[in-house]
Short mmCIF file of C-alpha atoms and ligand atoms in Angstrom, two decimals:
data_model
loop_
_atom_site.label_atom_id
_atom_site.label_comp_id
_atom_site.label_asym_id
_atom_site.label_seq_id
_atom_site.Cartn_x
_atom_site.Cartn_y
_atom_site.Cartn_z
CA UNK A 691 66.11 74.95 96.13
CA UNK A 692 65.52 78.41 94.69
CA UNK A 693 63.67 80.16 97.46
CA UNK A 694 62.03 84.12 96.93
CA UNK A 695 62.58 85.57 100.27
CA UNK A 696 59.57 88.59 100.61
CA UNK A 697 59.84 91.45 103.27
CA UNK A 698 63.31 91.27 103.91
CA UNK A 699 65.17 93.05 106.05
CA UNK A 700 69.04 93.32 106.35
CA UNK A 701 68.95 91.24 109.85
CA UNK A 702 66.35 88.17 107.99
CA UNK A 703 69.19 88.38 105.67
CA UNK A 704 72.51 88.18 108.14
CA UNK A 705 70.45 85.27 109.73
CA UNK A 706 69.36 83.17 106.54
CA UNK A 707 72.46 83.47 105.12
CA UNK A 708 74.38 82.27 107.77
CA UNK A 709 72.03 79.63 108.83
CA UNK A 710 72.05 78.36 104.72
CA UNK A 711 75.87 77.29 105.10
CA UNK A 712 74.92 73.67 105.94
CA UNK A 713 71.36 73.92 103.14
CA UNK A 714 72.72 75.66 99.73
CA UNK A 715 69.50 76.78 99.14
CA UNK A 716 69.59 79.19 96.27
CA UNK A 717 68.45 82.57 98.37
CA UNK A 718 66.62 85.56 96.50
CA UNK A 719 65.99 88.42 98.82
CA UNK A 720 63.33 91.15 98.02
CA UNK A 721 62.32 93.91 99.87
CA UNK A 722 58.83 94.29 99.26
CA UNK A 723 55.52 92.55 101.43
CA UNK A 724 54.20 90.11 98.67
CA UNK A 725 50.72 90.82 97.90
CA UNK A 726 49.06 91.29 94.78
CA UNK A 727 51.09 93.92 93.17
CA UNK A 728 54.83 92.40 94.17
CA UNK A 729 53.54 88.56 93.32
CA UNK A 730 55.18 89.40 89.62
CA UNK A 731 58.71 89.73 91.54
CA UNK A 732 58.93 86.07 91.59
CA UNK A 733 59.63 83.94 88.83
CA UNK A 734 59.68 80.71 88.67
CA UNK A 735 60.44 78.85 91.72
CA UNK A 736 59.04 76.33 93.85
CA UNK A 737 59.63 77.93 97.22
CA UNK A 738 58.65 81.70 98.88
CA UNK A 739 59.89 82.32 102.09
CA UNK A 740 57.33 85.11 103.78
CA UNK A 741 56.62 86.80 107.26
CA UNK A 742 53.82 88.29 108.58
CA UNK A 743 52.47 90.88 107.24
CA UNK A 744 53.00 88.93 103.51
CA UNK A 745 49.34 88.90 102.79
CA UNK A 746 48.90 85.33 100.83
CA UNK A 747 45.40 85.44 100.08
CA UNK A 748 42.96 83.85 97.43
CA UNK A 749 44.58 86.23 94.42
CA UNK A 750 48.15 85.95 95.33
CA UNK A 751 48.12 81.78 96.21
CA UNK A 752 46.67 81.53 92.74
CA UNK A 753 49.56 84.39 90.73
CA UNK A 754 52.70 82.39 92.62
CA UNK A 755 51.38 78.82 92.33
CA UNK A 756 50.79 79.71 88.72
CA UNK A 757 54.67 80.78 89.10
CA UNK A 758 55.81 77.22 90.28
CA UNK A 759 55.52 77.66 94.02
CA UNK A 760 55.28 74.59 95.74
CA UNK A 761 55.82 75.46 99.63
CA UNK A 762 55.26 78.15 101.42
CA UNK A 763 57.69 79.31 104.40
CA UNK A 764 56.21 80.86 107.12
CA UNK A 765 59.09 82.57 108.93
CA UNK A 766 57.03 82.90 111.86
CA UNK A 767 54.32 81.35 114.56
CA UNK A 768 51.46 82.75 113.01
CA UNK A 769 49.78 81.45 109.99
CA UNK A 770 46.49 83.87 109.51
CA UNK A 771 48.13 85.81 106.84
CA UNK A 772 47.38 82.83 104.50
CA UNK A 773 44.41 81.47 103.29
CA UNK A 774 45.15 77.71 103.97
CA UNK A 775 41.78 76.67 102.20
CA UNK A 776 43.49 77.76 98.81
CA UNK A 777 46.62 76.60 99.51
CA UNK A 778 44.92 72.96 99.92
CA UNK A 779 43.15 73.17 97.01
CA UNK A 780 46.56 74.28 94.94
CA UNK A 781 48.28 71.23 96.06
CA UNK A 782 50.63 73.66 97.79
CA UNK A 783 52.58 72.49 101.31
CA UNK A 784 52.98 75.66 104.09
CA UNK A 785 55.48 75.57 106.92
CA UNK A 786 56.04 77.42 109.41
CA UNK A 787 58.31 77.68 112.99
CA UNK A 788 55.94 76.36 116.01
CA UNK A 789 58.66 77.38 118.33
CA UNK A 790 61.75 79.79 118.04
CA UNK A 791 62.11 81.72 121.63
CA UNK A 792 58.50 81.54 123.23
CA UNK A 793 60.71 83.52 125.90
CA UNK A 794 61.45 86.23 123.68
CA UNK A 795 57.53 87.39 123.46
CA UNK A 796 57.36 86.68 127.07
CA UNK A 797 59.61 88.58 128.20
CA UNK A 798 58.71 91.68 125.81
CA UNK A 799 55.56 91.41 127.26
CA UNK A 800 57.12 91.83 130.71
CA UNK A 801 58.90 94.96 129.20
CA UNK A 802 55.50 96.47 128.42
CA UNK A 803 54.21 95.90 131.42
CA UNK A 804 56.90 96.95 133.74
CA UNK A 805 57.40 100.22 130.96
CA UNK A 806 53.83 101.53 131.71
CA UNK A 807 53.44 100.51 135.10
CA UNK A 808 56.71 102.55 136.27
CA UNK A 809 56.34 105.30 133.54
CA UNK A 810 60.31 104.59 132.36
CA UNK A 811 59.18 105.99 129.31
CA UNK A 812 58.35 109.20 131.09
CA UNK A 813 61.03 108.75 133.52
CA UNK A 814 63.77 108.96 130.91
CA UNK A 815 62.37 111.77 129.17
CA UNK A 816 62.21 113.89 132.53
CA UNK A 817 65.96 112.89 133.44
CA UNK A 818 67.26 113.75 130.29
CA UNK A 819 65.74 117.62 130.64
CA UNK A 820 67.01 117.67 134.17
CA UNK A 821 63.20 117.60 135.34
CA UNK A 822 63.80 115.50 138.23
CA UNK A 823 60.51 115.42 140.06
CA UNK A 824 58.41 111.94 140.53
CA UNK A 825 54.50 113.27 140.61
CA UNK A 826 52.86 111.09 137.45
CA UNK A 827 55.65 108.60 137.99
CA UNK A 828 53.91 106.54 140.75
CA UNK A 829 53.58 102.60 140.01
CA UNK A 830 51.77 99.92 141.80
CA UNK A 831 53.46 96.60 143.04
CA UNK A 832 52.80 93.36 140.64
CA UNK A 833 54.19 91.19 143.83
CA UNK A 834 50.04 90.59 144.62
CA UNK A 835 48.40 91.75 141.58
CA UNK A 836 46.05 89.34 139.33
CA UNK A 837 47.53 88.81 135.46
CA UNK A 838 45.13 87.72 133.47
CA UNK A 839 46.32 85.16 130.97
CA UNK A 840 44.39 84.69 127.47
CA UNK A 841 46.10 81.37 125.73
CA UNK A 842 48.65 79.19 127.48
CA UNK A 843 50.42 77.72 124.71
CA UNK A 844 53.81 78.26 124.58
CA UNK A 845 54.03 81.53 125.08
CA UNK A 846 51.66 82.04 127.63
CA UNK A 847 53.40 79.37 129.73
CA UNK A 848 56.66 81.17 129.76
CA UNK A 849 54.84 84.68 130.62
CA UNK A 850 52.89 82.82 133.60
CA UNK A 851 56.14 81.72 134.78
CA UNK A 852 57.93 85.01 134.37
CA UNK A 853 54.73 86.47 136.34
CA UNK A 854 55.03 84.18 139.29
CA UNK A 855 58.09 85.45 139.26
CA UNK A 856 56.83 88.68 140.79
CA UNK A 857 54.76 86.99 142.99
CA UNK A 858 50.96 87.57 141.36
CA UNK A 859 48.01 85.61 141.40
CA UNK A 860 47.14 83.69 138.11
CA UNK A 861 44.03 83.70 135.61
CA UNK A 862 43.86 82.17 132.70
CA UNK A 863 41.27 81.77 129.42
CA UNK A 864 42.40 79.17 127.02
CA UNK A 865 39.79 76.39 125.29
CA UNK A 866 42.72 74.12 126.07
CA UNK A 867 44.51 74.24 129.76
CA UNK A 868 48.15 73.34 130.07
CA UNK A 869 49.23 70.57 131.95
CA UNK A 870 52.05 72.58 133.26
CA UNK A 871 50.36 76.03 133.91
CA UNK A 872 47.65 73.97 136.55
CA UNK A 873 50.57 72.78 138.11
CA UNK A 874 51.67 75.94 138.73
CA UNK A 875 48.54 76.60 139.92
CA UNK A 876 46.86 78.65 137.30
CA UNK A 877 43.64 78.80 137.88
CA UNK A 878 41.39 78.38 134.69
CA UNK A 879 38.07 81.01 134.15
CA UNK A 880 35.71 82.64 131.44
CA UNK A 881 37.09 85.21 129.74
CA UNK A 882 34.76 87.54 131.06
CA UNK A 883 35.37 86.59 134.95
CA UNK A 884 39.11 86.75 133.54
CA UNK A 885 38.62 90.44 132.60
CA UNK A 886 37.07 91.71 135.87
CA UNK A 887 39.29 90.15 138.31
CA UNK A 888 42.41 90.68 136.44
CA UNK A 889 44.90 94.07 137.10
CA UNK A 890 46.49 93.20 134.30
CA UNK A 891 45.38 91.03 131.45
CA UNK A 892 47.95 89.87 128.78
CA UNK A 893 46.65 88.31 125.18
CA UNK A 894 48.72 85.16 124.09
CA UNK A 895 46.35 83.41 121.44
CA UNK A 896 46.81 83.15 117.79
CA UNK A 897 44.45 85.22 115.50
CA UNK A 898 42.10 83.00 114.36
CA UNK A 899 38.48 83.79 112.27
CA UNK A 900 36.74 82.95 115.78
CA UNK A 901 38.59 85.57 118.14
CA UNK A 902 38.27 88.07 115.52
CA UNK A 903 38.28 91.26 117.81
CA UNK A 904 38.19 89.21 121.15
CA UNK A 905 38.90 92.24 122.90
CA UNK A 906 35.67 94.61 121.91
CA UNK A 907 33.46 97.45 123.52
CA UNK A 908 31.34 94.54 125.00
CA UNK A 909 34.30 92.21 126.57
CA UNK A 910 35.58 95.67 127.29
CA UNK A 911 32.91 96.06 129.52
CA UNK A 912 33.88 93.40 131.90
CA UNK A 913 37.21 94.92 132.27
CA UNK A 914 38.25 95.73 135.58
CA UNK A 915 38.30 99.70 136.18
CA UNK A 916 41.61 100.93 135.08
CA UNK A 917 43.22 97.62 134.28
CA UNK A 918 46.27 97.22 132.11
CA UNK A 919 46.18 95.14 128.79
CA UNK A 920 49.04 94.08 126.61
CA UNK A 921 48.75 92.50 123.32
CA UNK A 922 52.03 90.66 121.77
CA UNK A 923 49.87 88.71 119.69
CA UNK A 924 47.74 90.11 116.74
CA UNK A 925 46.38 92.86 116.38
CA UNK A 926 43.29 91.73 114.99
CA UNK A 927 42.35 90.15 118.63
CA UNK A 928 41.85 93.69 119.55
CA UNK A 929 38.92 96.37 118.26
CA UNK A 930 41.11 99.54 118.25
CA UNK A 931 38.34 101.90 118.08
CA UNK A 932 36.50 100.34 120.93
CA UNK A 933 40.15 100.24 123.06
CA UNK A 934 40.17 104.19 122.57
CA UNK A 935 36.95 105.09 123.90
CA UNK A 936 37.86 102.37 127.27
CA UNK A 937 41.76 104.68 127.19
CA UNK A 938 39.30 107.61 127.62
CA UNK A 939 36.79 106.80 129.80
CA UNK A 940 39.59 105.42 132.00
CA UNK A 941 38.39 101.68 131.73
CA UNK A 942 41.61 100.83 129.98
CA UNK A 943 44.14 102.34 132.76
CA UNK A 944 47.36 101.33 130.70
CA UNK A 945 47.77 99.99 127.34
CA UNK A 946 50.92 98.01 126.03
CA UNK A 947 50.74 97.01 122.51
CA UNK A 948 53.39 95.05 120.16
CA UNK A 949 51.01 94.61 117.15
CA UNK A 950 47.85 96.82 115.63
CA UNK A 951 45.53 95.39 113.19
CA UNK A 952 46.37 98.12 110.36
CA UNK A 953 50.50 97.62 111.14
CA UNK A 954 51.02 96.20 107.68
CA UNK A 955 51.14 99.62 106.46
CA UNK A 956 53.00 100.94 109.14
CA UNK A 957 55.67 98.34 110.65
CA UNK A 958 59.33 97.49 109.72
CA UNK A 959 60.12 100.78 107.95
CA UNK A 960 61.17 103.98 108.96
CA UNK A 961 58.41 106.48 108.35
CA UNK A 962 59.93 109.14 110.01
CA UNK A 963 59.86 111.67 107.31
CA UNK A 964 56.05 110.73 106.29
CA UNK A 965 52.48 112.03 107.66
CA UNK A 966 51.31 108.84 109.05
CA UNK A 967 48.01 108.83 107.46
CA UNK A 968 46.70 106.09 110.02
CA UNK A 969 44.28 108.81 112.13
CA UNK A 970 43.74 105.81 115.34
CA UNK A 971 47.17 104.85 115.30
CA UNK A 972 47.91 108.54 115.85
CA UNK A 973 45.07 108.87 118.02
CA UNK A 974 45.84 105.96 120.29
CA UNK A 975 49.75 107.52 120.44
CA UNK A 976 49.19 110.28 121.50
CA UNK A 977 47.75 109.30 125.27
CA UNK A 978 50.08 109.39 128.32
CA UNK A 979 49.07 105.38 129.36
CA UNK A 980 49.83 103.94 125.99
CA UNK A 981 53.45 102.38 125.12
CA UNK A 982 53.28 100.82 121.08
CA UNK A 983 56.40 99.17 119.89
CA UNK A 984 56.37 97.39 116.00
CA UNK A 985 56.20 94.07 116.46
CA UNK A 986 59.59 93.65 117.60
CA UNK A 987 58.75 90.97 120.51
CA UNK A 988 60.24 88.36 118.91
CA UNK A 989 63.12 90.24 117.95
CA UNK A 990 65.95 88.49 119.85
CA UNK A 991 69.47 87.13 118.19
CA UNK A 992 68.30 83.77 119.89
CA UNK A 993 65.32 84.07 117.79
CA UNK A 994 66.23 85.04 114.95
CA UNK A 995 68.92 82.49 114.56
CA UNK A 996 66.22 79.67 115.14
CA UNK A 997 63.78 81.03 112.89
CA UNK A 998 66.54 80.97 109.90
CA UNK A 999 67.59 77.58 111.04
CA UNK A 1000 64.13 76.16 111.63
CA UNK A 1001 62.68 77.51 108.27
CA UNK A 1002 65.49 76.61 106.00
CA UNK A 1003 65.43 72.76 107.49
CA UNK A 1004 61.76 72.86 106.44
CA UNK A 1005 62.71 73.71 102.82
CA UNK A 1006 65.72 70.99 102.97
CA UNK A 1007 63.05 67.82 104.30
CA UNK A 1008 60.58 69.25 101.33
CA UNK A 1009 63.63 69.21 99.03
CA UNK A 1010 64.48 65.64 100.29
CA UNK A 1011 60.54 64.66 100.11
CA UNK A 1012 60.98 64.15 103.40
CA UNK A 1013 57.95 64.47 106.18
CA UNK A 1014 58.17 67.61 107.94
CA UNK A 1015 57.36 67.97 111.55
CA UNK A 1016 56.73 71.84 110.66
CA UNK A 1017 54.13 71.52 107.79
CA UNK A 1018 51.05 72.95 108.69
CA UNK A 1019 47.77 70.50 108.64
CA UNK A 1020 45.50 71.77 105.83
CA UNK A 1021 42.76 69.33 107.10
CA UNK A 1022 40.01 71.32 109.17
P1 LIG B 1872 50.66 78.20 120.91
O1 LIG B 1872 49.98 77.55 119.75
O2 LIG B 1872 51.73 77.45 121.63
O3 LIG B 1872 49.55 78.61 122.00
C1 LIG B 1872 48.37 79.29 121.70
C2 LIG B 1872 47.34 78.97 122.79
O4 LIG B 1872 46.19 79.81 122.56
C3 LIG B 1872 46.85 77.51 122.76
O5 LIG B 1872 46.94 76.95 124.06
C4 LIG B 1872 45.39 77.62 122.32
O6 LIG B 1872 44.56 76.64 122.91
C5 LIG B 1872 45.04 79.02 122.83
N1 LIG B 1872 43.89 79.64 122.17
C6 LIG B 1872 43.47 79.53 120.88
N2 LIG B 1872 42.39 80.30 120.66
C7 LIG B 1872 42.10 80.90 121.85
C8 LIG B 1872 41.11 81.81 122.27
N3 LIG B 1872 40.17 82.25 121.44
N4 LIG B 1872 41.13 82.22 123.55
C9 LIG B 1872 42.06 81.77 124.42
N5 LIG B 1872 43.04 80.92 124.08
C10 LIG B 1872 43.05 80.49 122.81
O7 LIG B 1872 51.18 79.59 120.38
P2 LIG B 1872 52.37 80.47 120.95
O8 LIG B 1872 53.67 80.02 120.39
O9 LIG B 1872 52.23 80.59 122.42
O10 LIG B 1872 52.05 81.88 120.24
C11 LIG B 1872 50.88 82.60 120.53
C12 LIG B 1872 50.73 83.76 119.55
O11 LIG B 1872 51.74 84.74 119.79
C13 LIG B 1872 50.96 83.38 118.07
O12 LIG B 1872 49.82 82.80 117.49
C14 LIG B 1872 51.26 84.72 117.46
O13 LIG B 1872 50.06 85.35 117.04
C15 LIG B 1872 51.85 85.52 118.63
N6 LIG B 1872 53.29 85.84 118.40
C16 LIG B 1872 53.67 87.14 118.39
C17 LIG B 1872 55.01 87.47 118.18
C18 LIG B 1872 55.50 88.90 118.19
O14 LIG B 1872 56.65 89.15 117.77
N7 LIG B 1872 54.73 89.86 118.65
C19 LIG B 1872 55.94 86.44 117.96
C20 LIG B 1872 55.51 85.11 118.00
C21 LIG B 1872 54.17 84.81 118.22
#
C-alpha cells in the first residue's frame, strides 16, 4: 500500500525500510509533523504512518481523509495525539503498537533516576575540568526507599521489577491493579497517600482527557518534602508551571523528565543554533535538580526494530482486510 510516513527521521527510516523487505509497502518519507499546514504533503493515499507529536485533530482527520486516507499508523503506544471521535465518524481505522520494549521506558526511567540521585551529570562535568571534589555530589541509597508507581500496565510492571531490584518498598496508583505487580507485592493506594509516602514517584499512565495535569499545585501538595518525580510518559500528566514553583520551594527535591507538554515545538531537532523561545522550558533547565532528555526513552535498536515491524504488519492485515489485533477500539 502507498503509505505517507510524517516526522521522519533518518533512524524511522533505516528501521521501516528494512523491516518492509517481507511487506512491499510503497514508503513515502517526509520530514515534517503533519498538522494543518503539512496535511497538503500527502496526496492521495490510503495510509499515513505518524508518531507522536503528529497532531491529527478535527481539521487535519477531515484534509487527509478527504485525501483518501483510510488507516492511520500510530508508530507508537500513545494514541492522544488523535481525535478518535473523528476518526469514527470518517470511517477511518487507527493502529497503533501496544507493545514494542516496555523495558526500554523502564529502564530510561531508571537512568533518570539513578542520573539525579548520584549527580553523574554533575559528576562528569567536574571530572572533565579536573575539579575532583565530591561536596553537592552526595546521593541517598534506593536499597529501602519507597517508589511510587502511577499506572502498572506494561511499563510500570517492568519499572516495579527493575525497582525491586534495588531493594525498595512498592506503591502503586492505577484504576486497574496488575495481577503480577500484587504478586510481587505491590501494594495498591490513593494517589495522594501515594505522593506522601513515596521518595520517589515515577508516572507510567497514558495521557488521557481525565489525568489532564494529574500532577498539579494541589496533588503537588501531598508530595513528600523533597521527593523525586520522573515522568516518561506525557507531558501533559504534568502542570509545568505548578512543578517550578514545588523545584523552588524545595517540595520537588529532583526532577527527571523524558517528555514536556509544549515538546512538539521543541523535540527531535537540533535547535542548537536557535533562541529557544519556550521561557519554562528554559526556566525549568536551568535548576541544578532537574535532568530533561527529548523523549528518547523508547529509543532502543530493540525498539525501534519492533515498532517498524509491528506497524508495517498492521498496514499488511488492513491491506489483506484482515482483523488486526493492533486496531484501536473507536467504541467509548
Ligand atoms: P499500558 O496501557 O500497558 O498501561 C497503562 C496503565 O495505566 C494501565 O494499567 C492503566 O490502568 C493505567 N492508568 C490509566 N489511567 C490512569 C490514571 N489516571 N492513573 C493511574 N493509572 C492509570 O501502557 P504502557 O505500555 O505501560 O505505557 C504507558 C505510557 O507510557 C503510554 O501511554 C505512553 O504515554 C508512555 N510511553 C512513553 C514513551 C517514551 O518514549 N517516553 C514510550 C512508550 C510509552
Amino acid at each position: 500500500m502507498k503509505v505517507f510516513v510524517f516526522s521522519t527521521q533518518p533512524y524511522d527510516r533505516q528501521f521501516l525500510e528494512a523491516a518492509n523487505h517481507t511487506h512491499g509497502h510503497e514508503l513515502i518519507f517526509l520530514e515534517p509533523r503533519l498538522v494543518a499546514e503539512t496535511a497538503s504533503l500527502l496526496t492521495d493515499a490510503p495510509v499515513v504512518c505518524v508518531f507522536i507529536n503528529d497532531r491529527l485533530d478535527e481539521e487535519v482527520l477531515k484534509a487527509i481523509a478527504a485525501r483518501g486516507v483510510q488507516l492511520i499508523a500510530i508508530r507508537a503506544t500513545g494514541f492522544n495525539n488523535v481525535d478518535l471521535k473523528t476518526a469514527k465518524e470518517l470511517g477511518m481505522t487507527v493502529v497503533r503498537v501496544p507493545a514494542y520494549s516496555p523495558y526500554a521506558v523502564a529502564e530510561h526511567a531508571v537512568a533518570l533516576i539513578l542520573t539525579l540521585n548520584r549527580k553523574i551529570y554533575r559528576a562528569y562535568n567536574r571530572v572533565r575540568d579536573d575539579n575532583f571534589a565530591l561536596e553537592g555530589l552526595m546521593g541517598f541509597d534506593l536499597h529501602g526507599s519507597t517508589v511510587g508507581i502511577v499506572g502498572t500496565g506494561k511499563i510500570g510492571q517492568c519499572f516495579a521489577k527493575i525497582m525491586q531490584g534495588f531493594g525498595c518498598s512498592l506503591l502503586a496508583y492505577d484504576p486497574y491493579p496488575n495481577a503480577e505487580c500484587l504478586k510481587m507485592g505491590v501494594q495498591y493506594v490513593e494517589l495522594s497517600a501515594l505522593l506522601s509516602a513515596s521518595d520517589i514517584v515515577s508516572l507510567h499512565c497514558p495521557l488521557t482527557p481525565e489525568n489532564h495535569y494529574l500532577i498539579n499545585t494541589e496533588s503537588l501538595a501531598h508530595l513528600k518534602r523533597g521527593a523525586m518525580l520522573i515522568n516518561t510518559s506525557r507531558g501533559g500528566l504534568m502542570d509545568t508551571k505548578a512543578a517550578i514553583e514545588s523545584i523552588k520551594t524545595g517540595q520537588i527535591g529532583y526532577l527527571g523528565i523524558d517528555v514536556y507538554e509544549e515538546e512538539e515545538a521543541l523535540f527531535f531537532q537540533d535547535l542548537s543554533d536557535t533562541v529557544i523561545q519556550d521561557d519554562t522550558f528554559q526556566l525549568l533547565q536551568s535548576f541544578p535538580n532537574v535532568v530533561i532528555t527529548a523523549h528518547q526513552a523508547f529509543f532502543t535498536r530493540n525498539a525501534l526494530q519492533s515498532i517498524a515491524e509491528t506497524t508495517l504488519a498492521s498496514i499488511t492485515d488492513f491491506a489483506r482486510g484482515r482483523v488486526c489485533p493492533n486496531q484501536i477500539s473507536l467504541d467509548s
